[in-house]
Short mmCIF file of C-alpha atoms and ligand atoms in Angstrom, two decimals:
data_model
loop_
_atom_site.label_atom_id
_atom_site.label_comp_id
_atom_site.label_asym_id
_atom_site.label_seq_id
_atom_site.Cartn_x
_atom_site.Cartn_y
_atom_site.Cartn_z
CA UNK L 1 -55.46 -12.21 106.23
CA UNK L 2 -55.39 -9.11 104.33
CA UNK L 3 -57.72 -9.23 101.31
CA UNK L 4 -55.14 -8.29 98.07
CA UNK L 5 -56.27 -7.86 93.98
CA UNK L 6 -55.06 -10.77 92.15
CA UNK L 7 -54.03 -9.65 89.09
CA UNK L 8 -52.26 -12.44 87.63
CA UNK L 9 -53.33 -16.33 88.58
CA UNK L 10 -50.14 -17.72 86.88
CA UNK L 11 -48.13 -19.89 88.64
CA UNK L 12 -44.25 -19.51 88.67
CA UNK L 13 -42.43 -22.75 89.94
CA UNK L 14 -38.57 -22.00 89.52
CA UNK L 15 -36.43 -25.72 89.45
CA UNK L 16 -37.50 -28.69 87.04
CA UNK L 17 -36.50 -31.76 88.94
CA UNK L 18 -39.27 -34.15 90.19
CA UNK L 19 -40.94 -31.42 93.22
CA UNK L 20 -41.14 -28.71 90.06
CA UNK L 21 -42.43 -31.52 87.48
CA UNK L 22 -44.89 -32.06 89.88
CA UNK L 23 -45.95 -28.92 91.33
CA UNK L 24 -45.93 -27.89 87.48
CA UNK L 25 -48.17 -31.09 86.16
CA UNK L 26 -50.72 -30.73 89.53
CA UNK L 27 -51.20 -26.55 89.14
CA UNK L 28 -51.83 -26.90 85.72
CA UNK L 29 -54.69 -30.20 86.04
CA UNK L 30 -56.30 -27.99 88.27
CA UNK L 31 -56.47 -25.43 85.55
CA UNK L 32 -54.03 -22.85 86.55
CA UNK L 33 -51.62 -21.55 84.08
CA UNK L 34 -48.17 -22.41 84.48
CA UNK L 35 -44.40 -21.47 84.23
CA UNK L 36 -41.84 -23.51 84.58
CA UNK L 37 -38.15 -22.28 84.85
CA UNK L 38 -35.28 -24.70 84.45
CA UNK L 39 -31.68 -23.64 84.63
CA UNK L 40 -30.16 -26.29 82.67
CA UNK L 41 -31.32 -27.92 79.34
CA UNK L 42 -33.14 -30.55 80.42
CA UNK L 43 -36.47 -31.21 83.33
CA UNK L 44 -35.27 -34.00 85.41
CA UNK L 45 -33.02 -32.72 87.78
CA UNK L 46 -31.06 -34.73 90.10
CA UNK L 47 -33.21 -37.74 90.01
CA UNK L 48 -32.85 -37.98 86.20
CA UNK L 49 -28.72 -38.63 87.48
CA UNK L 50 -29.89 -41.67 89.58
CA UNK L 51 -28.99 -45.55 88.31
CA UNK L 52 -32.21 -46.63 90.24
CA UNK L 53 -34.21 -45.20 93.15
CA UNK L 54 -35.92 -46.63 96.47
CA UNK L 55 -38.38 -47.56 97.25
CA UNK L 56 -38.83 -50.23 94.43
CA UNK L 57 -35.10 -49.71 92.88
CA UNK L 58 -36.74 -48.48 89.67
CA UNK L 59 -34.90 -46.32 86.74
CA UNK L 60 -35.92 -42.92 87.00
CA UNK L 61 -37.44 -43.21 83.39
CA UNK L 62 -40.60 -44.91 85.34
CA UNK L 63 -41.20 -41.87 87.24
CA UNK L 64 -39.76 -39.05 84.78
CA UNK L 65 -41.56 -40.23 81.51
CA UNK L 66 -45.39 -40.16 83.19
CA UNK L 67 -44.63 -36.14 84.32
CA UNK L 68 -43.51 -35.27 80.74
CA UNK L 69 -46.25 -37.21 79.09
CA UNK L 70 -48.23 -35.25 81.24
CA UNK L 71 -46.68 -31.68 80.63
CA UNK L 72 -46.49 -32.48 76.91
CA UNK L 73 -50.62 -32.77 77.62
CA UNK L 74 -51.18 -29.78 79.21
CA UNK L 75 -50.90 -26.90 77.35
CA UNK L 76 -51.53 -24.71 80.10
CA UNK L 77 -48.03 -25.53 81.09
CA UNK L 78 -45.06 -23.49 79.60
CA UNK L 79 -41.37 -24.59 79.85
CA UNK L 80 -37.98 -22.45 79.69
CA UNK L 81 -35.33 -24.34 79.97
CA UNK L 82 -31.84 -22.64 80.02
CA UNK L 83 -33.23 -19.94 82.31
CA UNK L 84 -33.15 -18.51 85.69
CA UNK L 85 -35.76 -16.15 87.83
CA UNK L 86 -33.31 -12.83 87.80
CA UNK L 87 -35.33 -10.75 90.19
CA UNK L 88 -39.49 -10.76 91.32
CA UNK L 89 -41.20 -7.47 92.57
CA UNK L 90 -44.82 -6.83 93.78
CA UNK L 91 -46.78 -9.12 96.24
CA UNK L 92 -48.78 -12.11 96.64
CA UNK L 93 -51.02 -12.08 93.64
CA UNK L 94 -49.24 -9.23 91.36
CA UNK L 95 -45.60 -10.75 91.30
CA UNK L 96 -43.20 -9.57 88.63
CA UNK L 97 -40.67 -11.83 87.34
CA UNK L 98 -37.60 -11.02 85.45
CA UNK L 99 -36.38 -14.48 83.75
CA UNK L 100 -33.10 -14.57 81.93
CA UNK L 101 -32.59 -17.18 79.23
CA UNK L 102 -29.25 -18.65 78.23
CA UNK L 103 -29.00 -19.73 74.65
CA UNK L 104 -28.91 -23.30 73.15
CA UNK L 105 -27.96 -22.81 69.95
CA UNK L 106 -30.74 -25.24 68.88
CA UNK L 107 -34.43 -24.84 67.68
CA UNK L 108 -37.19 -26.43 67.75
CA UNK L 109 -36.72 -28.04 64.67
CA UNK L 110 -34.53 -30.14 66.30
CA UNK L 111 -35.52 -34.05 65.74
CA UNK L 112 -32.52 -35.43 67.64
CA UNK L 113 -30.97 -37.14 65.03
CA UNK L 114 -27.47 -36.54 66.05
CA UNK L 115 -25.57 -35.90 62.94
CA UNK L 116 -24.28 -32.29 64.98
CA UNK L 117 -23.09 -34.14 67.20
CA UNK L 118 -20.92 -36.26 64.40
CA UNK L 119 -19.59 -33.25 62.99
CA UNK L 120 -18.35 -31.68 66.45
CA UNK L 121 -14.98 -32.56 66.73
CA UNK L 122 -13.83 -31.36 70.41
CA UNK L 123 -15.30 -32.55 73.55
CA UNK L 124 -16.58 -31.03 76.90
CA UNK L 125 -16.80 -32.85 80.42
CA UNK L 126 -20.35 -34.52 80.47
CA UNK L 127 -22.37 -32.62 83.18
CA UNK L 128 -24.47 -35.27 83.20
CA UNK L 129 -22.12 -38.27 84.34
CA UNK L 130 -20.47 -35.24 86.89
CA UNK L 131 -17.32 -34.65 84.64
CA UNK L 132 -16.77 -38.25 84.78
CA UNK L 133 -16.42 -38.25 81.00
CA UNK L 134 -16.57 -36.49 78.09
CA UNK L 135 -19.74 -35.34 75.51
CA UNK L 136 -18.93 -34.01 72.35
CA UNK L 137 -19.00 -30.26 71.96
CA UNK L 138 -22.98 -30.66 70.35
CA UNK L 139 -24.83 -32.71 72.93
CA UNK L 140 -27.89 -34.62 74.36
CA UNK L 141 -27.77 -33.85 77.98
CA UNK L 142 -29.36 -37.24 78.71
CA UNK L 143 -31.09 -39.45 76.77
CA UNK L 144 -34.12 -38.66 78.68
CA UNK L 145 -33.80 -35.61 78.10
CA UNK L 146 -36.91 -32.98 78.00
CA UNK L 147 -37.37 -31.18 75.49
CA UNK L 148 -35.60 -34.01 73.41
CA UNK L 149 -33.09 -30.92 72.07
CA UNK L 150 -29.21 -31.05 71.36
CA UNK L 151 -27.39 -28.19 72.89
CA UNK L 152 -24.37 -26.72 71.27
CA UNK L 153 -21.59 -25.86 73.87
CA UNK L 154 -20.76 -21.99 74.34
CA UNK L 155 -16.99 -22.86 73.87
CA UNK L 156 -17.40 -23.26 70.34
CA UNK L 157 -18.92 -20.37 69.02
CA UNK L 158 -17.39 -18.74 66.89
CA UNK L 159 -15.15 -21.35 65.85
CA UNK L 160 -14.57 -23.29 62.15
CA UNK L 161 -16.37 -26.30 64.29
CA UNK L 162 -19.81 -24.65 64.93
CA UNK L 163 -20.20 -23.95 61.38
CA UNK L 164 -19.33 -27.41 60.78
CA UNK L 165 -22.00 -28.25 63.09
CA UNK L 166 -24.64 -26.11 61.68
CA UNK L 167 -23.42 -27.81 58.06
CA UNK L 168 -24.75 -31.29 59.26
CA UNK L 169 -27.75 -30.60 60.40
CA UNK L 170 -30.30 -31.27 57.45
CA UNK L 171 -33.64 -29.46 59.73
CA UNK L 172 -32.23 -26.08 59.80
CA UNK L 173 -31.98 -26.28 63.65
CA UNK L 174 -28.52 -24.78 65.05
CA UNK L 175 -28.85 -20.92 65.23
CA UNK L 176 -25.66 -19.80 66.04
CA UNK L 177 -26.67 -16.34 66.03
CA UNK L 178 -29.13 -17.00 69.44
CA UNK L 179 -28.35 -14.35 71.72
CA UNK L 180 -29.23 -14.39 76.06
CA UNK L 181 -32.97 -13.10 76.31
CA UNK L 182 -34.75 -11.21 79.49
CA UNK L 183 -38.48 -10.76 79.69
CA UNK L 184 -40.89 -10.06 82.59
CA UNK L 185 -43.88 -12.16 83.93
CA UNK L 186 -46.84 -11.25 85.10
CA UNK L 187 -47.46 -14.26 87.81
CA UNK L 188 -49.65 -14.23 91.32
CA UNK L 189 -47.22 -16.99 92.92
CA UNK L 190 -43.86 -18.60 92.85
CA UNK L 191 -43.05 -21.84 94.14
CA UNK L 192 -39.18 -22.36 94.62
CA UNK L 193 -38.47 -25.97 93.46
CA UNK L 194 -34.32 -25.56 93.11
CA UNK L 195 -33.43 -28.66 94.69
CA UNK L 196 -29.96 -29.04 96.21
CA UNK L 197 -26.22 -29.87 94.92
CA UNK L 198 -23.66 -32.33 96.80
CA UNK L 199 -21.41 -30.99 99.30
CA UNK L 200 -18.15 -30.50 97.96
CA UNK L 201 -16.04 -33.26 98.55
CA UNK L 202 -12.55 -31.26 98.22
CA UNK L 203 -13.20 -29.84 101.09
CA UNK L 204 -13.29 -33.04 103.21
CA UNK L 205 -9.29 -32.97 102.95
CA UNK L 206 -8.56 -36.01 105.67
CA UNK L 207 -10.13 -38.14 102.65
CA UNK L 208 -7.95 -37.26 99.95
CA UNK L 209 -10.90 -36.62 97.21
CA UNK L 210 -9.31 -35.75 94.14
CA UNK L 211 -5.88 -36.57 95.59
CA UNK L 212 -5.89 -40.13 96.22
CA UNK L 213 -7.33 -43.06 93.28
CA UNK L 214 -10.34 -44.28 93.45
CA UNK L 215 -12.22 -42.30 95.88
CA UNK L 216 -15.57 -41.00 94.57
CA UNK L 217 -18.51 -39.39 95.66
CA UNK L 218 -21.99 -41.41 96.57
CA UNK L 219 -23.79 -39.26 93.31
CA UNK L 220 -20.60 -40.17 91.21
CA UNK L 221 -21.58 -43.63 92.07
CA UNK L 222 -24.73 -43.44 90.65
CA UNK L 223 -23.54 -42.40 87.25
CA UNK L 224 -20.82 -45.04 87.74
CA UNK L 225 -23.38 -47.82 88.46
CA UNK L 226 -25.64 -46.41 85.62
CA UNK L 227 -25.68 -47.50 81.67
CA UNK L 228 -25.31 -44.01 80.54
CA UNK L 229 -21.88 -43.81 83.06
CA UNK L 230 -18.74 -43.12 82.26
CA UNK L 231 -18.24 -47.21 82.44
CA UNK L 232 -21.36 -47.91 80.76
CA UNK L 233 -22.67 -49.50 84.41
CA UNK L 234 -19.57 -51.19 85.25
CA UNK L 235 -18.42 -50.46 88.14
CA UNK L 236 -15.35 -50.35 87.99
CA UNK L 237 -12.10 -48.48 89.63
CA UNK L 238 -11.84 -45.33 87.50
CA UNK L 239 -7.78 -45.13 87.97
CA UNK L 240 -7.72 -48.54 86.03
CA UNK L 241 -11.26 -49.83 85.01
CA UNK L 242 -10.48 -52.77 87.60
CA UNK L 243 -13.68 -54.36 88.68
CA UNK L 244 -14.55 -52.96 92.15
CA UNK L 245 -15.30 -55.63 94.41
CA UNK L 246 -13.79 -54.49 97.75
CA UNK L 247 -16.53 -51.24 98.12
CA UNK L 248 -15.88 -49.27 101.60
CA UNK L 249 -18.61 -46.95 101.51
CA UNK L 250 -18.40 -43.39 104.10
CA UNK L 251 -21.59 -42.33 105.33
CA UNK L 252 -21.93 -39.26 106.64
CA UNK L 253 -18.83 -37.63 104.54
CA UNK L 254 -19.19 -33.78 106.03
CA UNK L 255 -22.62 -34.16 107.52
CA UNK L 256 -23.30 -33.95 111.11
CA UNK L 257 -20.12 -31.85 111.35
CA UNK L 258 -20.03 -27.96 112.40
CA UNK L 259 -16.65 -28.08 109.80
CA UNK L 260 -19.18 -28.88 107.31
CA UNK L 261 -22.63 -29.67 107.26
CA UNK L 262 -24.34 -29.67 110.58
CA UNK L 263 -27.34 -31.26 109.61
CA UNK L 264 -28.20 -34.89 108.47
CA UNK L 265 -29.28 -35.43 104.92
CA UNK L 266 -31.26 -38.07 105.68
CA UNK L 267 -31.05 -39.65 102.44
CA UNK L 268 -27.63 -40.74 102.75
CA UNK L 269 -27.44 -43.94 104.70
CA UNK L 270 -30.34 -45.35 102.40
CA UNK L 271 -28.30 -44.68 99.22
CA UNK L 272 -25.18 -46.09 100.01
CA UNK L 273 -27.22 -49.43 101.27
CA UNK L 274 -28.36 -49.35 97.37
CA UNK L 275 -24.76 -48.90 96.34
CA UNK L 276 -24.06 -51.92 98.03
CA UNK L 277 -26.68 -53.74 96.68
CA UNK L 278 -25.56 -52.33 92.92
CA UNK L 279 -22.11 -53.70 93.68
CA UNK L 280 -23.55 -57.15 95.22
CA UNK L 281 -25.70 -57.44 92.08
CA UNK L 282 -23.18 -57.09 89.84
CA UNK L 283 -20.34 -59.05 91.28
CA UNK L 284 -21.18 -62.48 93.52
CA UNK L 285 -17.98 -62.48 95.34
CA UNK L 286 -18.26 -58.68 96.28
CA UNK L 287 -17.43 -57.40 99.95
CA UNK L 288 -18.69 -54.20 101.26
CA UNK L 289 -18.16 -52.09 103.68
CA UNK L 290 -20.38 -50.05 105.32
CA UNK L 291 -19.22 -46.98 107.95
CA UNK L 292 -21.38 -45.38 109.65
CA UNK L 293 -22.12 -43.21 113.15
CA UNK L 294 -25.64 -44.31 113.36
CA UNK L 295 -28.15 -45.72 110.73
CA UNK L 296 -31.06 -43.51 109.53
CA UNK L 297 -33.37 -45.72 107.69
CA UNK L 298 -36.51 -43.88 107.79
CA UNK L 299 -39.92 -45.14 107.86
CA UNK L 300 -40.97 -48.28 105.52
CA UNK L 301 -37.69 -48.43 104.25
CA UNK L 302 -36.47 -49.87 107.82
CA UNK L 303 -36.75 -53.11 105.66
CA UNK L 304 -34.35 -52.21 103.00
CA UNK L 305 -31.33 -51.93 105.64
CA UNK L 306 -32.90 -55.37 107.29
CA UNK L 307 -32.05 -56.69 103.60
CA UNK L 308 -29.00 -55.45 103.59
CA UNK L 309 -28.07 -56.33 107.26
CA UNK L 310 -28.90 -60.52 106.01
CA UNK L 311 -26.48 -60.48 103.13
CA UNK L 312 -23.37 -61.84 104.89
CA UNK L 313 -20.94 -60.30 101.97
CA UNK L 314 -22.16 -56.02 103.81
CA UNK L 315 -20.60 -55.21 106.58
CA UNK L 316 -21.85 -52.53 108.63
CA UNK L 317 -18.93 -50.64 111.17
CA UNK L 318 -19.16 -48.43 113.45
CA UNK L 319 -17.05 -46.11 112.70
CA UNK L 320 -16.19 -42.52 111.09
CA UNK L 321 -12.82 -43.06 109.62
CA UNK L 322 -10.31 -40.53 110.53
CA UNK L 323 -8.63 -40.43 106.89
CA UNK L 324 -7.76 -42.53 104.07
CA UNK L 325 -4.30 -42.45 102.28
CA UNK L 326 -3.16 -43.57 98.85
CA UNK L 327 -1.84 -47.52 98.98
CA UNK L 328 -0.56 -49.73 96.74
CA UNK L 329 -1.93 -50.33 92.96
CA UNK L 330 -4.41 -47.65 92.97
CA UNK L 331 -6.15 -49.10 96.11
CA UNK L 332 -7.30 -46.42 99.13
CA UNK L 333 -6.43 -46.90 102.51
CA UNK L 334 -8.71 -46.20 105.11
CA UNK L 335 -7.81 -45.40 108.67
CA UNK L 336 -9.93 -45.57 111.76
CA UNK L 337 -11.13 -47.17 115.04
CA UNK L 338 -14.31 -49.14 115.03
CA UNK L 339 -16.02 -47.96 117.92
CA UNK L 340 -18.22 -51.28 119.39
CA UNK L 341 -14.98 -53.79 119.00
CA UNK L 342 -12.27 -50.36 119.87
CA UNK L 343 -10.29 -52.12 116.79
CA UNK L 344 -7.69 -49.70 115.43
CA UNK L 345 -8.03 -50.36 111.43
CA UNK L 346 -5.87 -49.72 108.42
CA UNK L 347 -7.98 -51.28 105.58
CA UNK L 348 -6.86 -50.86 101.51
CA UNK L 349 -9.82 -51.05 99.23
CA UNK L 350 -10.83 -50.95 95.72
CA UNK L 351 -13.36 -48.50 95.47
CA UNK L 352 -14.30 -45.99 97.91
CA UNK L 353 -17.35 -43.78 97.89
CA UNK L 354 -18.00 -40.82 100.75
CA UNK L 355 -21.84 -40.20 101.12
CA UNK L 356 -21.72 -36.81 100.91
CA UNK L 357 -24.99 -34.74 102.06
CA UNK L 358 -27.02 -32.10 100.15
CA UNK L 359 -27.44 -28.71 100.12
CA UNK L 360 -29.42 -26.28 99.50
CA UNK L 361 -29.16 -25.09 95.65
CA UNK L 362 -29.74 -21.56 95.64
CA UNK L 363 -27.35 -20.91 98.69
CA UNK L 364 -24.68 -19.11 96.35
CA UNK L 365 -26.83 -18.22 93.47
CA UNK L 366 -29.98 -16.75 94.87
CA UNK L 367 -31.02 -13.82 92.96
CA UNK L 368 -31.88 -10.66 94.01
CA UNK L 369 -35.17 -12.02 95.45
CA UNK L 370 -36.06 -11.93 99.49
CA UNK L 371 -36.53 -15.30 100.64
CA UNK L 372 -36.66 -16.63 104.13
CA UNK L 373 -34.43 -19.34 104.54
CA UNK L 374 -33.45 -22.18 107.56
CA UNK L 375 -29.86 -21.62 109.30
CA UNK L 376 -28.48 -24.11 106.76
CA UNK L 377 -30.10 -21.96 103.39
CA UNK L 378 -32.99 -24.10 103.07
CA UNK L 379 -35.94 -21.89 102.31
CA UNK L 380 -38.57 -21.89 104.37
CA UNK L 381 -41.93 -23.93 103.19
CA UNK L 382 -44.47 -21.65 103.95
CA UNK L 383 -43.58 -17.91 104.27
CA UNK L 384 -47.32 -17.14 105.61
CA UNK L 385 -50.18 -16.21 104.43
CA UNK L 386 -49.38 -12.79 103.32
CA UNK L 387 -46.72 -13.97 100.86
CA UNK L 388 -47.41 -15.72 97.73
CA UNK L 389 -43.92 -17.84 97.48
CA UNK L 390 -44.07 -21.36 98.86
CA UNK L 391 -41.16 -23.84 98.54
CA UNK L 392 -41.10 -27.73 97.78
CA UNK L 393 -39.14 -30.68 97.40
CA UNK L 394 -35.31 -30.41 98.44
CA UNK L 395 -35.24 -27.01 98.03
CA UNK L 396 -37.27 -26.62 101.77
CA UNK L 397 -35.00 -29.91 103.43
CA UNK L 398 -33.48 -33.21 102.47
CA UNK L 399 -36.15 -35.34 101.25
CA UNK L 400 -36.60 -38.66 99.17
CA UNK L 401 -38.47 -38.07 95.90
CA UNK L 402 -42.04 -39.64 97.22
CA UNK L 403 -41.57 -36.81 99.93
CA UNK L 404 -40.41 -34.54 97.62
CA UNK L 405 -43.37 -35.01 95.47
CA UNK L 406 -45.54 -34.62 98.41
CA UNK L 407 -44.22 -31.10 99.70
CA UNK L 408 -44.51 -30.36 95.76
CA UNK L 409 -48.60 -31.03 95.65
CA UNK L 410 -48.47 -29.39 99.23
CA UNK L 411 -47.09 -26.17 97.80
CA UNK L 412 -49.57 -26.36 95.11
CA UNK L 413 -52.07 -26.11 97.28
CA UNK L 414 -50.84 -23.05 99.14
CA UNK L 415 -50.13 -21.05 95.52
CA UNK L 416 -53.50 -21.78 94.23
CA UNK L 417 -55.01 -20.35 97.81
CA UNK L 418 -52.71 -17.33 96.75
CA UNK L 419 -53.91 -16.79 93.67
CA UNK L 420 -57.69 -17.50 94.57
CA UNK L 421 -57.57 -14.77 96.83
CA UNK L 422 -60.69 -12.32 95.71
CA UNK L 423 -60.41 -14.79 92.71
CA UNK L 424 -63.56 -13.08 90.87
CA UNK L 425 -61.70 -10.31 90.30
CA UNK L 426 -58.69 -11.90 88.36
CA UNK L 427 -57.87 -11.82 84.67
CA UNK L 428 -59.49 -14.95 83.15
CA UNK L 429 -60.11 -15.98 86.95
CA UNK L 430 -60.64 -19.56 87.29
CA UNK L 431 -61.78 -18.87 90.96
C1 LIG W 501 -26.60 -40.22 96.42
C2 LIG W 501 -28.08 -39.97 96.45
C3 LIG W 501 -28.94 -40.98 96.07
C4 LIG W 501 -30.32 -40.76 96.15
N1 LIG W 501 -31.14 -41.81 95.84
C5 LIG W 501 -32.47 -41.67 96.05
C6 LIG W 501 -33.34 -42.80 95.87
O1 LIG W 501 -32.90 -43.90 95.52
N2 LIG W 501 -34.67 -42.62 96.13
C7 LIG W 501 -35.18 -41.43 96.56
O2 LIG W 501 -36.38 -41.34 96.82
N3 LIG W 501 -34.36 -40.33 96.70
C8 LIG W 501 -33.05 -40.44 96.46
N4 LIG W 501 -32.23 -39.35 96.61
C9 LIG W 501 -32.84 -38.02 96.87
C10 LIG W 501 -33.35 -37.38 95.55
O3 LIG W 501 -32.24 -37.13 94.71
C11 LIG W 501 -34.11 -36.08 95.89
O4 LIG W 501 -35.23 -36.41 96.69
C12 LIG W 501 -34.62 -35.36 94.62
O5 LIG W 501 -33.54 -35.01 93.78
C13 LIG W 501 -35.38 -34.10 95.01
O6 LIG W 501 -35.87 -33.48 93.85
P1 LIG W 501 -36.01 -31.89 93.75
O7 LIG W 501 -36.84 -31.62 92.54
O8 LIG W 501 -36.45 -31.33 95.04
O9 LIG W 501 -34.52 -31.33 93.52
P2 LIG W 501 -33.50 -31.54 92.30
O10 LIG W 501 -33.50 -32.94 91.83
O11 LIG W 501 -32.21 -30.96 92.79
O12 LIG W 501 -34.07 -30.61 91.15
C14 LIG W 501 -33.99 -29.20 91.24
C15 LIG W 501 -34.00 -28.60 89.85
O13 LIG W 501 -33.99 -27.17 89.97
C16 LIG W 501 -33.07 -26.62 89.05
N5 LIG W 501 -32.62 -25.31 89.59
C17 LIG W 501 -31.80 -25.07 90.63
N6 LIG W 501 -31.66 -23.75 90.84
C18 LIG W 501 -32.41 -23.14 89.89
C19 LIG W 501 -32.67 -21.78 89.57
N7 LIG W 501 -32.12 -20.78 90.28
N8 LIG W 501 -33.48 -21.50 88.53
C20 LIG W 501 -34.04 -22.51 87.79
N9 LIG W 501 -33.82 -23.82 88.05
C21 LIG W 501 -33.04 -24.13 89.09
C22 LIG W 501 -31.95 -27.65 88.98
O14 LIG W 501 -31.20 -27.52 87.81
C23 LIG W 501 -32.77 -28.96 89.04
O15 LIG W 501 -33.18 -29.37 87.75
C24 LIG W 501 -30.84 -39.51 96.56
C25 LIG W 501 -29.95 -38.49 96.93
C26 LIG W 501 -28.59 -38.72 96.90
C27 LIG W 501 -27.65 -37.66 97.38
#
């Protein structure tokens, strides 16, 4: 390898769901300094969005709450939230990085109190529960949300009701006046963290999302199964808050498909066996029905589906339904063949949810920043040894969150080689 200066041992890590919170919390016990860029208001990312999560079915608070005990213990760890990584010039060890900053409206004085959010009087669809609902127009994102900060909603500004907002709260905290910021970084490497976002399910048109009642998408039914959802953890039909208790559930909804997504998200099969087991939980007499091409269970969690495969109430069929249509009183039809019994079905349901697969975050909003990517966008782990920009968690390939958090500490590893390199002659080097 090429000896290079290091001038700056910083570490950038761009995405604060659980691979950033990690690679963030493990660079910075190791003594590094720290940056961590997060696009939306709140660390957590897509795990925060979970009801419960596998291996042990646990609320993501378990897992969440340690990291930001940890990063509120570190002050060698800084957080932007609201911001993006605009551009990054130089080389491994001497990166620049331009990060934008969106405003919030809200300072640091903050205490959470929630009296803005009394005085707003429109609402905004609720990011958080995927549109499900509706937040008022000064919000929590979540209420494990980190930093613990209310954001006031663009849309308002400039209107009667911001100032009305500003009026209730007693710490002095809304600035309305908060303008977008840009600012360069000196760091020596990055490591992309930016997770993914669910296919889009309108484009799976044989299965009427959007069109036809009562056919969601598998991270809808998270937030539907949750007690922040839109149904408080009901689950119910949203057309008619019915109680769902006929569930079909579509696995592989676009993946495996050249229309769609080629790949296999590997997550997918495992979290619509834990949508059947919220449903079974929650209502004794529940059927479900499980459709699938082929089960992926990987590794230990082989016993989870053998669970699931003993409860006589889940049904697993082989089978990727050709298309479902709207039946009577809100219910979806599905229409299919199984393929073991060559059954030709027409089945009406109350719920159903498509397990649609992830993808890669950055695909449409990379900025202006070379990175090597997969055929499917995912970027590429390690770019070798001459570059100083690793990647971890979904951002490199559909992962759980225990491998997620294992590419994250990998990564770490890699950008403190980077910024070790000739260590004695960095800034403050820690080498
Ligand atoms: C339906 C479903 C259920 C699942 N259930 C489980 C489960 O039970 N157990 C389990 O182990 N796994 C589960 N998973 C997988 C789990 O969600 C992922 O493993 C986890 O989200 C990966 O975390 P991450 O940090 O890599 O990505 P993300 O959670 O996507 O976090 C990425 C973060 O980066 C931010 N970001 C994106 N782009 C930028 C940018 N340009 N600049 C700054 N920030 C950016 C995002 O806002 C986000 O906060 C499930 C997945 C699905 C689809």
């Amino acid at each position: 390898m090429t000896a290079r200066a290091v001038e700056s041992q910083t570490i950038l890590v761009v995405g604060g769901g659980i691979a950033g919170i990690t690679a963030a919390v493990e660079a910075a016990d190791t003594g590094y300094d720290v940056v961590l860029v997060e696009k939306t208001a709140t660390l957590g990312g897509r795990v925060a969005q979970l009801n419960r999560y596998f291996p042990k079915l646990c609320h993501p608070t378990c897992g969440l709450e340690i990291n930001y005990q940890r990063i509120r213990g570190n002050p060698k760890i800084r957080v932007f939230t609201l911001a993006t990584v605009t551009a990054i010039t130089g080389a491994r060890g001497s990166y620049k990085a331009t990060i934008a900053t969106s405003p919030r409206y809200v300072s640091g004085r903050c205490t959470a109190c929630g009296e803005c959010a009394k005085a707003a009087t429109s609402r905004i669809p609720n990011p958080f529960n995927y549109g499900m609902d509706t937040v008022a127009a000064a919000y929590l994102p979540h209420p494990m949300a980190y930093p613990m900060r209310y954001v006031v909603a663009p849309d308002v500004i400039g209107t009667p009701e911001a100032e009305a907002i500003r009026a209730a709260c007693k710490y002095d905290a809304i600035d309305l006046e908060e303008k977008p910021k840009t600012f360069e970084l000196a760091v020596g490497a990055v490591i992309w963290a930016s997770g993914w976002k669910p296919y889009d399910a309108d484009k799976l048109e044989s299965y009427g999302y959007g069109r036809v009642p009562n056919v969601i998408t598998n991270v809808e039914m998270e937030r539907l199964a949750a007690p922040g959802g839109p149904s408080q953890g009901r689950i119910v039909r949203p057309s008619d808050g019915r109680q769902a208790k006929r569930v079909a559930l579509i696995q592989c909804a676009g993946s495996r498909d050249y229309n769609h997504l080629p790949y296999c998200s590997r997550i997918c099969c495992l979290g619509s066996m834990k949508h059947a087991a919220y449903v079974r939980e929650q209502y004794a007499d529940a059927e479900v029905d499980i459709y699938y091409i082929d089960i992926r269970a990987h590794d230990k969690l082989e016993s989870f589906y053998g669970k699931l495969k003993a409860d006589p109430q889940v049904h697993f069929i082989k089978s990727k339904p050709a298309s479902i249509t709207a039946g009577e009183n809100g219910d979806p039809v599905l229409h299919g063949e199984n393929t073991l019994t060559r059954e030709l079905y027409d089945r009406g349901y109350d719920l159903v949810v498509l397990a649609t697969g992830m993808q890669p975050s950055l695909t449409e909003a990379a900025p202006a920043i070379k990175l090597v990517t997969d055929d499917y966008g995912f970027i590429v782990p390690e770019l070798g040894d001459e570059d100083g920009m690793f990647a971890a968690g979904v951002a490199s390939g559909p992962l759980d969150v225990s491998m997620s958090v294992q590419s994250a500490t990998a990564a770490v590893l890699k950008a403190i080689q980077a910024v070790r390199v000739n260590g004695a002659q960095a800034r403050g080097g820690q080498a």
